[in-house]
Amino acid sequence: MHSGLILVFSFHFLFFFHFTFPSLSHPFLPLSNVTLYGDAYSLNNSVSLTQELNCLTSSSSTPPPPSFSSSIGIGRTFYVYPIRFLNSRTNTTASFSCHFSFSIVSSPLCPFGDGITFLITSDANSFSISNGYMGLPDSASDTQDSFIAVEFDTSFNPSFGDINDHHIGIDVNSIISFASVDAASRGVDLKSGREVMAWIEYRDAVKLVRVWVSHSLVRPPSPVLVAEIDISKQFKEYMHVGFSASNGQGSANHIVNRWRFKTFVSHPPETPMDIGVVEEGDCFMCSPEDLSSTIGPHERKIKIGDMAFVWGGLSAIVASIVIILGMISFFMIRKKRLISRSKQGQACRVNREPERFSLSVVKSATMGFHKNQIVGEGASATVYKGSLPSVGAVAIKRFDKTKRIDCAHSPFTTEFAMMVGCIRHKNLVQLQGWCCEGTELVLVYEYLPNGSLDKILHKYSSSSIFLSWKHRLKILLGVASALSYLHEGCEGQIIHRDVKTCNIMLDAELNAKLGDFGLAEVYERNSITREATIPAGTMGYLAPEYVYSGIPTEKTDVYSFGVVVLEVATGRRPVDEYGTVLVDLVWSLWERGKLVEAVDSRLNGKVNGAEVERMLMVGLCCVHPDSEKRPTIKEAARILRGEAPLPVLPVRKPVVRIRSVLPKESEEVMNFRGDGSPSVSDAPWMTPRTHFS
C-alpha cells in the first residue's frame, strides 16, 4: 500500500497519470496501449517491430503505411500518450525506471538484423532508413529534436564505433554510443532467440544511467552498464517512449513481450537505501498474468473519458489527499528501513547522506588542488586533504582525466555506484559526497587522520605512531568485520578484489576502515557462474587461482586478507626489495618449527607467544594454496579472537593445484610445489613465479 501511494505521489508532481487499457473486449491486446509504426505488428500479446524479410530481395511481405513508405525493414512502437519529463513551472526533471523483456529471433539462412532499442524521443516520426541505425533518428536530422536510446545491437559497423556485433550501448542524439559493453561477456546472448529481461534506470539527482540484463526473471545485483551523463538536457517537456528496430541487410523478428515504465522525482542527495529500489511502474504492455498481478480483483479499469471527468471535478481534493498520504507513507517507510538497518548488528550503521558539491567548493577546500594538500596518490586518482563547511575535514579523491578509458567503466563510476549503493559499515570508509562538473570527477570521503596502514606499518619513524600488538589485532578484526559484511551482509555479494594495507585507513582511535572500491564487483549470492576477467589488484596479494582463471570469489579476498594478516604480524612487505616473498618465508619458518620468529622485531618481545602463533597460523590458513581449504572471513575472525580452535595446517606448504578453466573434455590440473618449482610432469608456468605467493 505504501509503495502505491508513493507511486501516485511521484506522478502527481509530474502531472502525469497512467491510463489502464480502455478496451474491455480485448483487455490484454498491446494495441490498446501502444501505437505501431512501420513494419511493427501485434503478435500473440506481444509486438514484433520487424517482419521476416527475404534476404535476396530485402522486401517486406507486407507494405508499410504511407508515412513509413521508405522504411521497409524498420518498425517502432510507442506508448500511445506522450509522457511529461519536464515541468518548467517547478523546474522539475523526471527520472525514470523501465523494465521490459524482448527476444530477437533470426530468419533461417539470413544474417541478423541491426538490433533493437529502448527509445525516448521528442519526435515519433523521425527515423533513419540507413542500415545499422535500428530505426533511430539520423544524426543529421533536425537539431531541434532529441533522443535517448539504449541499444541492443546485433550488427557490427566500425564507422559507428561499434565494439562488436553483440553489444549494449547508450546513445544520446547519435547512433555512436556514449558508452557500450559486450553483452556476451556479461552472460547474455542477444542472438540466442531466448527472452532477455532488461532493466533501465535514470536518476536525475545523480545524473546516472544504469542498465541490467539477464535471461532470468530476477534482476542481477550488479548493472552491466553504468554511465554518468546528464540526459535531462535532452528532455523536451513531453517525450515519446517506446522501442525501435530495423533489419538492415539481415532478417530477424525483434519482439517486445512485456513492458513496465515509471517516471518519478528524485531529489539530491540520493540516499543509499533508496537507490535501486524503485518500483517497476505501470504496465504498458501486459500479458494476462502481468495485469492480474497489477490490478486487484476489486479494482476498476478506468477509461480515458472517465479519468478526464474525475480529474476535472476532484483534482483539488485528490491532490491534497495524495500529498498528505504520500508524505506520511514516505516517512513511515523511511523510519521502518532505518529501524531494520539498525538491527543488522553493530557492524552496520547509517551515516550522513552523500552530498553533491560544486567544483568551486571542492577547489576552495583543496586550495585549488594544491600539491601541498596531497595526502595520497594512486594509479587513477590523487587524494587531497580538505575542509568543507558542511562536513569538516575530508579526503578529496580527484580522478585523473588523462587515464580515463571510458566513462561507463571508469574507476570513478565503479566506485561511485558501489558507494552510493548499500555499503554502510563502521569499518568501511564513508562517502560524504561527490562532484561531477565539466571534466572533473571527484569523490569526497571522511578524513582519517592516521592515514593508511601501509604508511604506519612500513614507513615508521620516531614521529610516527607505533602499532602495539593490541592495536594490530584490533585493526585485523576491523578489516575482517568489513569483509564479512561485504561477503555476507549485503543484498549482493561484494568482492573487493584489492584488499591490501594501502587501502586500509586508520581513524584517530586506530580503528580500521577499508576503502577504495574502484575494482570491486557485485555478484548474485551463491552464483555458480562468474565472468573471467583480466586479474586486477596488486602483486603479492592475489590468490594463485585468481591469477590463473581471472575469476574473483570471496576466497580470493580471503587470500588477500591472509597476506595482510602476515604483513601486520611480521612488519614485512608481501614482496621486499630483495624479492623475498612473505608467504614463502612464513611457510618455511612453520616447516622448521620456528613460526614465532616471524614476528615484527620492533615489538621487542612485548607479545604473547601463543597470540603470535595464532595470528600467523590464521594468516597461513587464509593463504592456503587450495581455495577450498581457506576459512571464511568470519571463521578467520573467530580464530583471531580466540573463540575457535587453531586451524590444522599441513606440515609443509601444500602443492598449488589450479583447475583449468578449459572444457571438461580438455580439463587439466596444474601442480606447483610449495617451494615455487614445478613438478617434473607439470605444465609450464602460466603466471610469474613470485605471484603464486
Short mmCIF file of C-alpha atoms in Angstrom, two decimals, residues 78-350:
data_model
loop_
_atom_site.label_atom_id
_atom_site.label_comp_id
_atom_site.label_asym_id
_atom_site.label_seq_id
_atom_site.Cartn_x
_atom_site.Cartn_y
_atom_site.Cartn_z
CA PHE A 78 5.40 3.95 -28.69
CA TYR A 79 3.19 4.33 -25.67
CA VAL A 80 0.01 5.89 -27.01
CA TYR A 81 0.36 9.12 -24.98
CA PRO A 82 3.42 11.39 -24.77
CA ILE A 83 4.93 11.47 -21.28
CA ARG A 84 5.90 14.60 -19.41
CA PHE A 85 9.58 14.73 -18.48
CA LEU A 86 9.97 18.43 -17.69
CA ASN A 87 7.93 20.85 -15.62
CA SER A 88 9.20 24.33 -16.46
CA ARG A 89 6.99 25.92 -13.82
CA THR A 90 8.59 23.99 -10.96
CA ASN A 91 11.91 23.39 -12.76
CA THR A 92 11.46 19.66 -12.16
CA THR A 93 13.10 16.97 -14.30
CA ALA A 94 11.78 13.42 -14.25
CA SER A 95 13.83 10.36 -13.50
CA PHE A 96 12.56 7.09 -14.93
CA SER A 97 12.60 3.36 -14.33
CA CYS A 98 11.84 0.80 -17.03
CA HIS A 99 11.55 -2.99 -17.10
CA PHE A 100 10.83 -4.97 -20.27
CA SER A 101 11.57 -8.26 -21.96
CA PHE A 102 12.42 -8.89 -25.58
CA SER A 103 13.76 -11.54 -27.91
CA ILE A 104 15.50 -11.43 -31.28
CA VAL A 105 14.63 -14.41 -33.49
CA SER A 106 16.67 -14.67 -36.68
CA SER A 107 15.34 -15.92 -40.01
CA PRO A 108 16.78 -19.15 -41.43
CA LEU A 109 19.78 -18.73 -43.76
CA CYS A 110 19.81 -14.97 -43.18
CA PRO A 111 22.26 -12.78 -41.24
CA PHE A 112 20.97 -10.99 -38.15
CA GLY A 113 19.23 -7.65 -38.40
CA ASP A 114 20.52 -4.42 -36.86
CA GLY A 115 19.06 -4.85 -33.37
CA ILE A 116 16.51 -3.28 -31.05
CA THR A 117 16.49 -0.13 -28.89
CA PHE A 118 14.54 1.29 -25.99
CA LEU A 119 13.86 4.82 -27.19
CA ILE A 120 12.82 8.16 -25.73
CA THR A 121 12.38 10.75 -28.47
CA SER A 122 10.81 14.15 -28.98
CA ASP A 123 9.59 13.19 -32.46
CA ALA A 124 7.93 9.82 -33.00
CA ASN A 125 8.10 10.26 -36.79
CA SER A 126 11.81 11.00 -37.01
CA PHE A 127 13.76 7.95 -38.16
CA SER A 128 16.57 6.84 -40.43
CA ILE A 129 16.39 4.28 -43.21
CA SER A 130 20.14 3.65 -43.05
CA ASN A 131 21.41 0.16 -42.27
CA GLY A 132 22.65 -0.27 -38.73
CA TYR A 133 20.60 2.61 -37.33
CA MET A 134 17.97 0.34 -35.71
CA GLY A 135 15.41 2.92 -36.82
CA LEU A 136 16.98 5.64 -34.65
CA PRO A 137 16.80 9.22 -35.89
CA ASP A 138 19.53 10.27 -38.28
CA SER A 139 22.19 12.35 -36.54
CA ALA A 140 21.89 14.86 -39.35
CA SER A 141 18.16 15.41 -38.79
CA ASP A 142 16.51 18.47 -37.26
CA THR A 143 18.67 19.65 -34.37
CA GLN A 144 15.53 20.75 -32.55
CA ASP A 145 14.67 17.10 -31.96
CA SER A 146 16.43 14.92 -29.42
CA PHE A 147 16.50 11.28 -28.41
CA ILE A 148 18.00 8.93 -25.86
CA ALA A 149 18.26 5.22 -26.59
CA VAL A 150 19.60 2.06 -25.02
CA GLU A 151 20.58 -0.18 -27.91
CA PHE A 152 20.86 -3.96 -28.06
CA ASP A 153 22.93 -4.08 -31.23
CA THR A 154 23.40 -7.27 -33.28
CA SER A 155 25.32 -5.75 -36.19
CA PHE A 156 28.91 -4.54 -36.41
CA ASN A 157 29.77 -1.25 -38.07
CA PRO A 158 33.18 0.20 -37.05
CA SER A 159 32.26 3.57 -38.53
CA PHE A 160 29.58 3.85 -35.82
CA GLY A 161 32.07 2.98 -33.08
CA ASP A 162 30.58 -0.49 -32.54
CA ILE A 163 32.77 -2.72 -30.34
CA ASN A 164 31.34 -5.90 -31.93
CA ASP A 165 28.11 -7.36 -33.32
CA HIS A 166 26.75 -8.27 -29.88
CA HIS A 167 26.76 -5.26 -27.58
CA ILE A 168 24.64 -2.99 -25.40
CA GLY A 169 25.09 0.79 -25.67
CA ILE A 170 23.70 4.12 -24.55
CA ASP A 171 23.03 6.61 -27.37
CA VAL A 172 22.35 10.33 -26.98
CA ASN A 173 21.35 12.18 -30.18
CA SER A 174 23.71 9.93 -32.13
CA ILE A 175 23.97 6.27 -33.02
CA ILE A 176 27.61 6.39 -31.90
CA SER A 177 27.23 5.10 -28.36
CA PHE A 178 28.23 7.25 -25.41
CA ALA A 179 29.10 4.02 -23.57
CA SER A 180 28.85 0.35 -24.51
CA VAL A 181 29.62 -3.13 -23.24
CA ASP A 182 29.91 -6.60 -24.77
CA ALA A 183 26.69 -8.44 -23.91
CA ALA A 184 28.20 -11.92 -24.12
CA SER A 185 30.86 -11.04 -21.55
CA ARG A 186 28.02 -10.26 -19.13
CA GLY A 187 26.33 -13.63 -19.63
CA VAL A 188 23.58 -12.54 -22.03
CA ASP A 189 23.21 -13.91 -25.57
CA LEU A 190 21.20 -11.46 -27.68
CA LYS A 191 21.26 -13.81 -30.68
CA SER A 192 20.07 -17.00 -28.99
CA GLY A 193 16.39 -16.29 -29.52
CA ARG A 194 15.87 -16.58 -25.74
CA GLU A 195 13.89 -13.97 -23.88
CA VAL A 196 16.09 -11.23 -22.44
CA MET A 197 14.99 -9.28 -19.37
CA ALA A 198 16.18 -5.66 -19.25
CA TRP A 199 16.00 -3.01 -16.54
CA ILE A 200 16.90 0.62 -17.28
CA GLU A 201 17.01 3.41 -14.75
CA TYR A 202 17.96 7.09 -14.89
CA ARG A 203 18.40 9.09 -11.68
CA ASP A 204 18.44 12.78 -12.43
CA ALA A 205 19.67 13.70 -8.94
CA VAL A 206 22.96 11.85 -9.53
CA LYS A 207 22.94 12.05 -13.37
CA LEU A 208 23.39 8.30 -13.63
CA VAL A 209 22.06 5.77 -16.16
CA ARG A 210 22.19 2.10 -15.18
CA VAL A 211 21.29 -0.94 -17.28
CA TRP A 212 20.77 -4.51 -16.06
CA VAL A 213 20.17 -7.52 -18.34
CA SER A 214 19.57 -11.17 -17.63
CA HIS A 215 17.93 -14.30 -19.00
CA SER A 216 16.43 -14.70 -15.53
CA LEU A 217 13.29 -13.02 -14.18
CA VAL A 218 15.32 -11.75 -11.21
CA ARG A 219 17.26 -8.54 -11.70
CA PRO A 220 21.02 -9.10 -11.16
CA PRO A 221 22.53 -7.18 -8.24
CA SER A 222 25.12 -5.52 -10.47
CA PRO A 223 24.33 -3.48 -13.62
CA VAL A 224 26.13 -4.41 -16.84
CA LEU A 225 26.42 -0.77 -17.88
CA VAL A 226 26.70 2.38 -15.78
CA ALA A 227 27.15 5.80 -17.34
CA GLU A 228 27.36 9.18 -15.67
CA ILE A 229 25.53 11.52 -18.04
CA ASP A 230 23.04 14.36 -17.71
CA ILE A 231 20.32 13.34 -20.14
CA SER A 232 17.91 15.90 -18.71
CA LYS A 233 19.42 18.33 -21.23
CA GLN A 234 17.87 16.21 -23.99
CA PHE A 235 14.38 16.19 -22.49
CA LYS A 236 11.62 18.27 -24.00
CA GLU A 237 8.52 18.90 -21.91
CA TYR A 238 6.82 15.88 -23.48
CA MET A 239 8.60 12.89 -25.00
CA HIS A 240 7.53 9.69 -26.71
CA VAL A 241 8.62 6.44 -25.08
CA GLY A 242 8.86 3.09 -26.83
CA PHE A 243 11.01 0.78 -28.94
CA SER A 244 12.62 0.80 -32.36
CA ALA A 245 14.29 -1.87 -34.52
CA SER A 246 15.49 -2.47 -38.06
CA ASN A 247 16.71 -5.35 -40.18
CA GLY A 248 19.19 -3.64 -42.49
CA GLN A 249 20.82 -6.27 -44.70
CA GLY A 250 19.61 -9.14 -42.48
CA SER A 251 16.37 -10.53 -41.22
CA ALA A 252 15.04 -11.12 -37.70
CA ASN A 253 11.91 -10.63 -35.66
CA HIS A 254 12.59 -8.11 -32.90
CA ILE A 255 9.87 -8.91 -30.36
CA VAL A 256 8.90 -6.92 -27.26
CA ASN A 257 6.96 -9.19 -24.91
CA ARG A 258 6.09 -7.06 -21.86
CA TRP A 259 6.90 -3.58 -20.66
CA ARG A 260 6.60 -1.54 -17.47
CA PHE A 261 7.56 2.12 -17.19
CA LYS A 262 7.56 4.77 -14.50
CA THR A 263 8.61 8.39 -14.11
CA PHE A 264 9.39 9.79 -10.69
CA VAL A 265 11.11 12.70 -9.00
CA SER A 266 14.48 12.09 -7.31
CA HIS A 267 15.85 14.76 -5.01
CA PRO A 268 19.51 15.09 -4.01
CA PRO A 269 21.10 13.76 -2.04
CA GLU A 270 20.19 10.23 -3.14
CA THR A 271 20.07 8.01 -0.08
CA PRO A 272 21.75 4.61 -0.24
CA MET A 273 18.59 2.86 0.79
CA ASP A 274 16.55 4.47 -1.99
CA ILE A 275 18.82 3.87 -4.96
CA GLY A 276 17.93 0.76 -6.90
CA VAL A 277 14.62 0.04 -5.15
CA VAL A 278 12.23 1.94 -7.42
CA GLU A 279 9.03 0.07 -8.16
CA GLU A 280 8.83 -1.28 -11.69
CA GLY A 281 5.94 1.02 -12.54
CA ASP A 282 2.76 0.72 -14.55
CA CYS A 283 2.34 -1.93 -17.20
CA PHE A 284 2.23 -0.50 -20.73
CA MET A 285 2.25 -3.94 -22.38
CA CYS A 286 0.94 -6.83 -20.31
CA SER A 287 0.10 -10.48 -20.58
CA PRO A 288 -2.96 -11.66 -18.59
CA GLU A 289 -0.81 -12.79 -15.66
CA ASP A 290 1.07 -9.47 -15.65
CA LEU A 291 -2.13 -7.48 -15.47
CA SER A 292 -3.67 -9.71 -12.81
CA SER A 293 -0.67 -9.03 -10.60
CA THR A 294 -1.01 -5.29 -11.21
CA ILE A 295 -4.76 -4.83 -10.85
CA GLY A 296 -6.51 -6.30 -7.85
CA PRO A 297 -9.79 -8.21 -8.13
CA HIS A 298 -11.83 -5.30 -6.83
CA GLU A 299 -10.07 -2.53 -8.79
CA ARG A 300 -11.87 -0.87 -11.67
CA LYS A 301 -10.23 -0.20 -15.02
CA ILE A 302 -10.58 3.49 -15.77
CA LYS A 303 -11.31 4.63 -19.28
CA ILE A 304 -9.75 7.75 -20.72
CA GLY A 305 -13.01 9.68 -20.63
CA ASP A 306 -13.64 8.66 -17.04
CA MET A 307 -10.21 9.86 -15.96
CA ALA A 308 -10.70 13.22 -17.60
CA PHE A 309 -14.01 13.64 -15.77
CA VAL A 310 -12.57 12.61 -12.41
CA TRP A 311 -9.54 14.88 -12.77
CA GLY A 312 -11.68 17.83 -13.80
CA GLY A 313 -14.06 17.52 -10.83
CA LEU A 314 -11.88 16.23 -7.99
CA SER A 315 -8.35 17.45 -8.73
CA ALA A 316 -8.04 19.71 -5.68
CA ILE A 317 -9.31 17.06 -3.24
CA VAL A 318 -7.27 14.25 -4.76
CA ALA A 319 -4.11 16.36 -4.85
CA SER A 320 -4.40 17.27 -1.17
CA ILE A 321 -5.12 13.72 -0.03
CA VAL A 322 -2.38 12.23 -2.18
CA ILE A 323 0.22 14.71 -0.94
CA ILE A 324 -0.63 14.11 2.72
CA LEU A 325 -0.80 10.32 2.43
CA GLY A 326 2.31 10.25 0.26
CA MET A 327 4.31 12.19 2.84
CA ILE A 328 3.05 10.01 5.68
CA SER A 329 3.88 6.86 3.73
CA PHE A 330 7.33 8.13 2.84
CA PHE A 331 8.28 8.86 6.42
CA MET A 332 6.79 5.59 7.69
CA ILE A 333 8.77 3.56 5.14
CA ARG A 334 11.93 5.54 5.83
CA LYS A 335 11.59 5.02 9.57
CA LYS A 336 10.92 1.30 9.10
CA ARG A 337 14.02 0.91 6.92
CA LEU A 338 16.20 2.77 9.38
CA ILE A 339 14.98 0.57 12.23
CA SER A 340 15.54 -2.54 10.12
CA ARG A 341 19.07 -1.49 9.31
CA SER A 342 19.88 -0.72 12.93
CA LYS A 343 19.06 -4.34 13.77
CA GLN A 344 21.62 -5.75 11.38
CA GLY A 345 24.22 -5.61 14.14
CA GLN A 346 26.77 -3.25 15.50
CA ALA A 347 28.81 -3.61 12.30
CA CYS A 348 26.20 -1.76 10.29
CA ARG A 349 25.28 1.88 10.80
CA VAL A 350 23.54 4.64 8.88
#
